CSV table of C-alpha atoms in Angstrom, one decimal:
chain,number,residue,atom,x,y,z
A,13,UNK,CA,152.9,67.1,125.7
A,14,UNK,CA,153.1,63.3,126.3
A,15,UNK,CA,155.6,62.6,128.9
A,16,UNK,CA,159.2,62.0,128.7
A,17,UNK,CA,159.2,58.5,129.0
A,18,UNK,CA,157.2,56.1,126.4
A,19,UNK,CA,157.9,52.4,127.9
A,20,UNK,CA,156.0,48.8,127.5
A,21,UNK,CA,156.9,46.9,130.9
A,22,UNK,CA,155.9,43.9,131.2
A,23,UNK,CA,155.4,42.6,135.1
A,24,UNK,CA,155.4,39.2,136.1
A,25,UNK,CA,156.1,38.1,139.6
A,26,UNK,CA,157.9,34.7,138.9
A,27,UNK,CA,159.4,35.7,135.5
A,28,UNK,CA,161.4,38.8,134.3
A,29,UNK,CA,159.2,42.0,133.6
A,30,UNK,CA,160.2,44.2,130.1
A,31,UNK,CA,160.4,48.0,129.9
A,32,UNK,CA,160.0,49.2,126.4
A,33,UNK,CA,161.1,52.9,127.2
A,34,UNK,CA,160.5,55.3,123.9
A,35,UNK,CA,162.6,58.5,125.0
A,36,UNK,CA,165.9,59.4,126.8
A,37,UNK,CA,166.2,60.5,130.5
A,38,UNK,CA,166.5,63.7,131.8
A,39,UNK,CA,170.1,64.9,133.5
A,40,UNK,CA,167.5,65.0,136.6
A,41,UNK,CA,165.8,61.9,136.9
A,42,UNK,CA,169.2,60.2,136.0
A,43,UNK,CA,170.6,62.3,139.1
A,44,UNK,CA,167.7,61.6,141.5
A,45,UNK,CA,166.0,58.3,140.2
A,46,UNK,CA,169.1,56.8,138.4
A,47,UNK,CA,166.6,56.8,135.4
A,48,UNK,CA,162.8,56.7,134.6
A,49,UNK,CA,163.5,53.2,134.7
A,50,UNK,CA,163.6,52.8,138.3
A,51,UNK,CA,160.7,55.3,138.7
A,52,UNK,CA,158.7,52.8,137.1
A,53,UNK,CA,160.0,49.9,138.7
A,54,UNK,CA,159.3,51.5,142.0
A,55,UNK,CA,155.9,52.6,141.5
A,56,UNK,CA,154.2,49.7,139.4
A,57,UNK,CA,156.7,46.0,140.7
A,58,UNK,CA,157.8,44.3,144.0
A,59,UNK,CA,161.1,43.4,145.2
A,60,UNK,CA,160.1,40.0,144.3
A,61,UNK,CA,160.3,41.1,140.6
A,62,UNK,CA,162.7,41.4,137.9
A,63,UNK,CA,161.5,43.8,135.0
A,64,UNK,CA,163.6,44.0,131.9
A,65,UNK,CA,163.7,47.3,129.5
A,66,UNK,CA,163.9,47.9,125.7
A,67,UNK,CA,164.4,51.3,124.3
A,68,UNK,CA,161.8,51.0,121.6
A,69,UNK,CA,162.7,54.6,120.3
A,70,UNK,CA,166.0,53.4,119.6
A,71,UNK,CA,164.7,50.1,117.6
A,72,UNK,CA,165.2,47.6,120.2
A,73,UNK,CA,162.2,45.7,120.6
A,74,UNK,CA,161.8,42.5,122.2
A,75,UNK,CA,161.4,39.0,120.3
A,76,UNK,CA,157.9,38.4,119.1
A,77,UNK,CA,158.3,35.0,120.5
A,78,UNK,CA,159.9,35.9,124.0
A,79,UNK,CA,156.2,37.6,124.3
A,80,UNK,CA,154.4,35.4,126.2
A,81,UNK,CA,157.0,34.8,128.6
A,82,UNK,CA,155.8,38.3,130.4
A,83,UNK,CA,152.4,38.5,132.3
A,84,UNK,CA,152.0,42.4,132.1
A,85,UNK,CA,153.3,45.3,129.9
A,86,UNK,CA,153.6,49.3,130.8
A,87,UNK,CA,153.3,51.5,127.9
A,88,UNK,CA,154.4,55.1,129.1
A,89,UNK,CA,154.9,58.3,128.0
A,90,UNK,CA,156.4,60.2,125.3
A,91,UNK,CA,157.3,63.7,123.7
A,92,UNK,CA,156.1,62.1,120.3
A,93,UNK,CA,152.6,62.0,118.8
A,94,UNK,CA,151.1,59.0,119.3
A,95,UNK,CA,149.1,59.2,115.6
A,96,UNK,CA,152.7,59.5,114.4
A,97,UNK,CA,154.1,57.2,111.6
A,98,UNK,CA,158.1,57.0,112.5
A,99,UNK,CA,159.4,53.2,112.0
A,100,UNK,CA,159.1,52.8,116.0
A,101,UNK,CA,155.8,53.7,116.5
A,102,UNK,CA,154.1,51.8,114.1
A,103,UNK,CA,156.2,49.2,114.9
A,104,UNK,CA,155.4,49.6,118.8
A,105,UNK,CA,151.9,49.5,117.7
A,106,UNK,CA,152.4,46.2,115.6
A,107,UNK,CA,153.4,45.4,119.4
A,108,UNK,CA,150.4,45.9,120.6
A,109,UNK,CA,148.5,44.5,118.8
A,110,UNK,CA,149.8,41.3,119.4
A,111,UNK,CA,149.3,41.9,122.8
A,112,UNK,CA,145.9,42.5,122.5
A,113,UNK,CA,145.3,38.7,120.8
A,114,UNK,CA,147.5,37.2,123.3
A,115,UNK,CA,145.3,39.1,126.5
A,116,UNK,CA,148.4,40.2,128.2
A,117,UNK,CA,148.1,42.5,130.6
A,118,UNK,CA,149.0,46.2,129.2
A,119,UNK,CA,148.9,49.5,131.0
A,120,UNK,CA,148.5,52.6,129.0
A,121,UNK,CA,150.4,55.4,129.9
A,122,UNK,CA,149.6,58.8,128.6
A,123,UNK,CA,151.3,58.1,125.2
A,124,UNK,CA,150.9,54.2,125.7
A,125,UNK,CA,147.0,55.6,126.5
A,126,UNK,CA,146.6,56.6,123.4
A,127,UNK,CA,149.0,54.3,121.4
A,128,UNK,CA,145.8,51.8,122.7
A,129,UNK,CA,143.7,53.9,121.5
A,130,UNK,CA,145.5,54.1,117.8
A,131,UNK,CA,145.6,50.1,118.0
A,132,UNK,CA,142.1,49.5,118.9
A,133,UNK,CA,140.4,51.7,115.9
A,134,UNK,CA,139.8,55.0,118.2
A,135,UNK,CA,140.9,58.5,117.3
A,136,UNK,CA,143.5,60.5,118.8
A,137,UNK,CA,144.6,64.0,118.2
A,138,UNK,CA,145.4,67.8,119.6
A,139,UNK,CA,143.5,68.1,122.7
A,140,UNK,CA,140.6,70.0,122.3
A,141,UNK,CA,140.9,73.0,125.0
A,142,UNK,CA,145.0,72.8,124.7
A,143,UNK,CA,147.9,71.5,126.3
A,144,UNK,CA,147.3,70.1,129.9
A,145,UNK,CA,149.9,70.5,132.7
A,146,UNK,CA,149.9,70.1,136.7
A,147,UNK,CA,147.9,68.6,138.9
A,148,UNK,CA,144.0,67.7,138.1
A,149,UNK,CA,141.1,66.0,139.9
A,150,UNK,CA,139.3,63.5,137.4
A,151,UNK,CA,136.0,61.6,138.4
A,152,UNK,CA,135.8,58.2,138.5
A,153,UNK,CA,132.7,56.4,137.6
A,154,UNK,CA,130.3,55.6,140.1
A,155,UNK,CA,129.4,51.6,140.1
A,156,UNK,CA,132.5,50.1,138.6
A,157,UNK,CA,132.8,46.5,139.8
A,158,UNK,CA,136.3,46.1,138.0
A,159,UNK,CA,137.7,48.8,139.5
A,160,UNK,CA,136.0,48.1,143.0
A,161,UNK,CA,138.3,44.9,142.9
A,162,UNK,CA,141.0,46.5,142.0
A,163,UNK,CA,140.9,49.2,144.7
A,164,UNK,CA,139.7,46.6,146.9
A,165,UNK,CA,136.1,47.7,147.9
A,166,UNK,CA,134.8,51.5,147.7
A,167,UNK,CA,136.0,53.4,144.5
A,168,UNK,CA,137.1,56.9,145.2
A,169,UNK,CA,134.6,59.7,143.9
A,170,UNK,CA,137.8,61.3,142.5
A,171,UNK,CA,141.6,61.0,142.0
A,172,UNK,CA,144.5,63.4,141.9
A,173,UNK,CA,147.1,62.9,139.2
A,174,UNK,CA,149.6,64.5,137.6
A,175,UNK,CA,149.1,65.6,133.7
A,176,UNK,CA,151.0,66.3,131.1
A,177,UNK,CA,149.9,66.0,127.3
A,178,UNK,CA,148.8,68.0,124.2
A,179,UNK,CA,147.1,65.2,122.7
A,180,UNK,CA,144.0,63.3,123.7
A,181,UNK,CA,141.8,60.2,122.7
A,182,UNK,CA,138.9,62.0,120.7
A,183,UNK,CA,136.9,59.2,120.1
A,184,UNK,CA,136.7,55.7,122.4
A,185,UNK,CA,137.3,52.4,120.3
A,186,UNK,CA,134.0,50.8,120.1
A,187,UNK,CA,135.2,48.2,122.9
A,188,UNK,CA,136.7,50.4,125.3
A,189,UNK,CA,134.5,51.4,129.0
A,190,UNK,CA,135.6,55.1,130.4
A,191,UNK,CA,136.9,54.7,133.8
A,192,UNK,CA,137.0,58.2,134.8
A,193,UNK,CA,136.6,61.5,133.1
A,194,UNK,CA,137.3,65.5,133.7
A,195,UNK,CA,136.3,69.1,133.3
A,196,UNK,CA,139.0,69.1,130.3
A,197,UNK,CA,139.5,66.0,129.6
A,198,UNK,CA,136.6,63.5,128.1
A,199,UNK,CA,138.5,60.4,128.2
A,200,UNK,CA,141.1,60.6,131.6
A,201,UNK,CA,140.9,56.4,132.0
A,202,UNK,CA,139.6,53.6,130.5
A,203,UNK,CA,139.6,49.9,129.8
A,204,UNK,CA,139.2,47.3,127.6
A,205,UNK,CA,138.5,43.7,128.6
A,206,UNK,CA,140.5,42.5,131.6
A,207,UNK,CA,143.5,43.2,130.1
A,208,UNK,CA,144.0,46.9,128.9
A,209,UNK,CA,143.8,49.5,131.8
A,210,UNK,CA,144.5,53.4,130.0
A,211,UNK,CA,145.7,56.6,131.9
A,212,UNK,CA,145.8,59.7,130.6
A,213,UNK,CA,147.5,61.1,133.3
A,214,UNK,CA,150.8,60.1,135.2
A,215,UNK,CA,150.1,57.9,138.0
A,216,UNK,CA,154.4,57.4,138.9
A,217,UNK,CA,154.9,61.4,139.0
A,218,UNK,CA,155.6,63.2,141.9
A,219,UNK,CA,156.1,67.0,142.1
A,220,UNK,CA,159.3,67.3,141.7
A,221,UNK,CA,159.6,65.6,138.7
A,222,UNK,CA,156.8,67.5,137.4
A,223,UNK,CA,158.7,71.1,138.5
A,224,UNK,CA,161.4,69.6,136.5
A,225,UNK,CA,159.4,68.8,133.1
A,226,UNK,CA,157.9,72.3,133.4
A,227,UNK,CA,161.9,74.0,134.0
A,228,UNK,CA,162.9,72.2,130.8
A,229,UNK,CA,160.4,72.5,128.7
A,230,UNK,CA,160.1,76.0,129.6
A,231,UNK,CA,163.6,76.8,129.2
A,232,UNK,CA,163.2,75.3,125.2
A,233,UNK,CA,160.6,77.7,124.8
A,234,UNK,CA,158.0,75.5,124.3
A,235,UNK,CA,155.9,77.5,127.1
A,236,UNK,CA,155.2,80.8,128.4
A,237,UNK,CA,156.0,81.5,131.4
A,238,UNK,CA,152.8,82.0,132.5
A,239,UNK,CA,151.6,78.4,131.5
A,240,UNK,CA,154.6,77.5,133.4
A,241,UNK,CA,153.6,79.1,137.0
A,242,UNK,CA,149.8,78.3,136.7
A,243,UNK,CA,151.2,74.4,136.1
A,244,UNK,CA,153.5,74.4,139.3
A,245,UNK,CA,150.8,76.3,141.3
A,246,UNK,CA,148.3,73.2,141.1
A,247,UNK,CA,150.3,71.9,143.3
A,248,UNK,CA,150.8,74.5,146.2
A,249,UNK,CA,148.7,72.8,148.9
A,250,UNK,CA,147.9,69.2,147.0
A,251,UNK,CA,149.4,66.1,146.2
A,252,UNK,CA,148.6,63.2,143.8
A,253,UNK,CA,147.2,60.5,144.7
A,254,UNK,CA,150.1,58.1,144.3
A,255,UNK,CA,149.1,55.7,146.5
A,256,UNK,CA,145.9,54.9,145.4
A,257,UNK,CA,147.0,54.9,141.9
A,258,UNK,CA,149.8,52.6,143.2
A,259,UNK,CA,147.6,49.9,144.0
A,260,UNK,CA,145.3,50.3,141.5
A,261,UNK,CA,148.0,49.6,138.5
A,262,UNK,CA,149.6,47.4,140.4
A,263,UNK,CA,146.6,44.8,141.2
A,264,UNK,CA,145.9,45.6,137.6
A,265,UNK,CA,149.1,44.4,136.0
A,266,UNK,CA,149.2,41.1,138.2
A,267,UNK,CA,146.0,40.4,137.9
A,268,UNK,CA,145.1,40.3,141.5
A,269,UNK,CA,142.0,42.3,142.5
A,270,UNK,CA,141.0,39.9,145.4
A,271,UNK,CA,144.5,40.9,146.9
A,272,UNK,CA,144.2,44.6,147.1
């Protein structure tokens, strides 16, 4: 499924930052995090920076003219189908949209991936070989001078991220570059321009937040149980690549690649 969180932040460092957040928080993360809110802020902004947040699944959207006064935007992830038609998703992509004729920086998030996706005239749907779950390696294209920048020199071969989705992007707008790809996955990353960076994955998750999602979803009966141990044992002797994704998104969103 997309993830529990759909938000559009937008990151600046000498002006506020805006989270559009499209689903509510888990009794967990409000517990441990204080709210996927601050697992966002603390993965993708600085101390320096003040990010602001909209619940978009509740309607509140910001001002089409208090736009420009953000530099970067997260969309994140959501239970929701992206290909939806619900007031707030159209709405969101209406969003978008303007986003892409202003060049703002926006990072795609799982549902945000393929919300891009949806606004730039690709195709999304079920994933073909099923819902995806755990941790996955995904290969990153060899010979990339944007994400070179962004990583600040050599590219990793591969990455380890967290995933959890049951949709996918099933065909590339005609403007989009894939990033990186995998075994069951086509499309794991890609961009558009300088200003759209998409993730299939979950580049802010850590394992226990994924153990959580699994618990609840599995305890809705969503899963089987089996589904549910083979997700949680990806993760037995690995770990995500958090840092690495860390710095990528972040030199991303401020548009900073010779300061990696």
């Amino acid at each position: 499924m997309s993830q529990m969180i759909a938000s559009n932040s937008v990151c600046r460092e000498e002006r506020p930052l805006q989270t559009l957040r499209s689903t509510s928080d888990s009794n967990f993360v409000k517990k441990t995090y204080g709210g996927y809110f601050n697992v966002f802020v603390s993965t993708f902004g600085d101390v320096s920076e003040q990010w602001d947040l909209f619940r978009v699944i509740d309607g509140q959207f910001p001002e089409e003219n208090d736009l420009d006064k953000y530099d970067g935007f997260v969309i994140s992830g959501s239970p929701h189908d992206a290909f939806a038609d619900a007031d707030w998703i159209v709405k969101l992509c209406s969003v978008c949209h303007k986003l892409d004729q202003m060049k703002k920086k926006v990072l795609g998030i799982c549902f945000g991936h393929q919300i891009i996706t949806r606004v730039k005239g690709g195709k999304i749907g079920r994933a073909r070989q099923g819902a995806d779950m755990g941790l996955r390696n995904i290969s990153i294209v060899k010979d990339n001078e944007k994400l070179a920048g962004y990583f600040g020199g050599e590219v990793p071969e591969t990455l380890a991220i967290i995933k959890c989705h049951q949709d996918e992007v099933l065909e590339l707008p005609k403007s989009a570059t894939v990033l990186a790809s995998s075994e069951v996955c086509e499309v794991e990353m890609f961009s558009i321009g300088d200003h759209f960076l998409c993730i299939q994955g979950h580049p802010e998750y850590n394992k226990e937040i994924l153990f959580e999602i699994v618990d609840r979803v599995l305890n809705m009966k969503l899963m089987t149980q089996e589904f549910a141990d083979k997700a949680k044992s990806t993760m037995e002797i690995a770990q995500p690549d958090r840092n690495l994704w860390q710095t990528l998104c972040k030199n991303f969103l401020k548009g900073r690649p010779e300061q990696v």
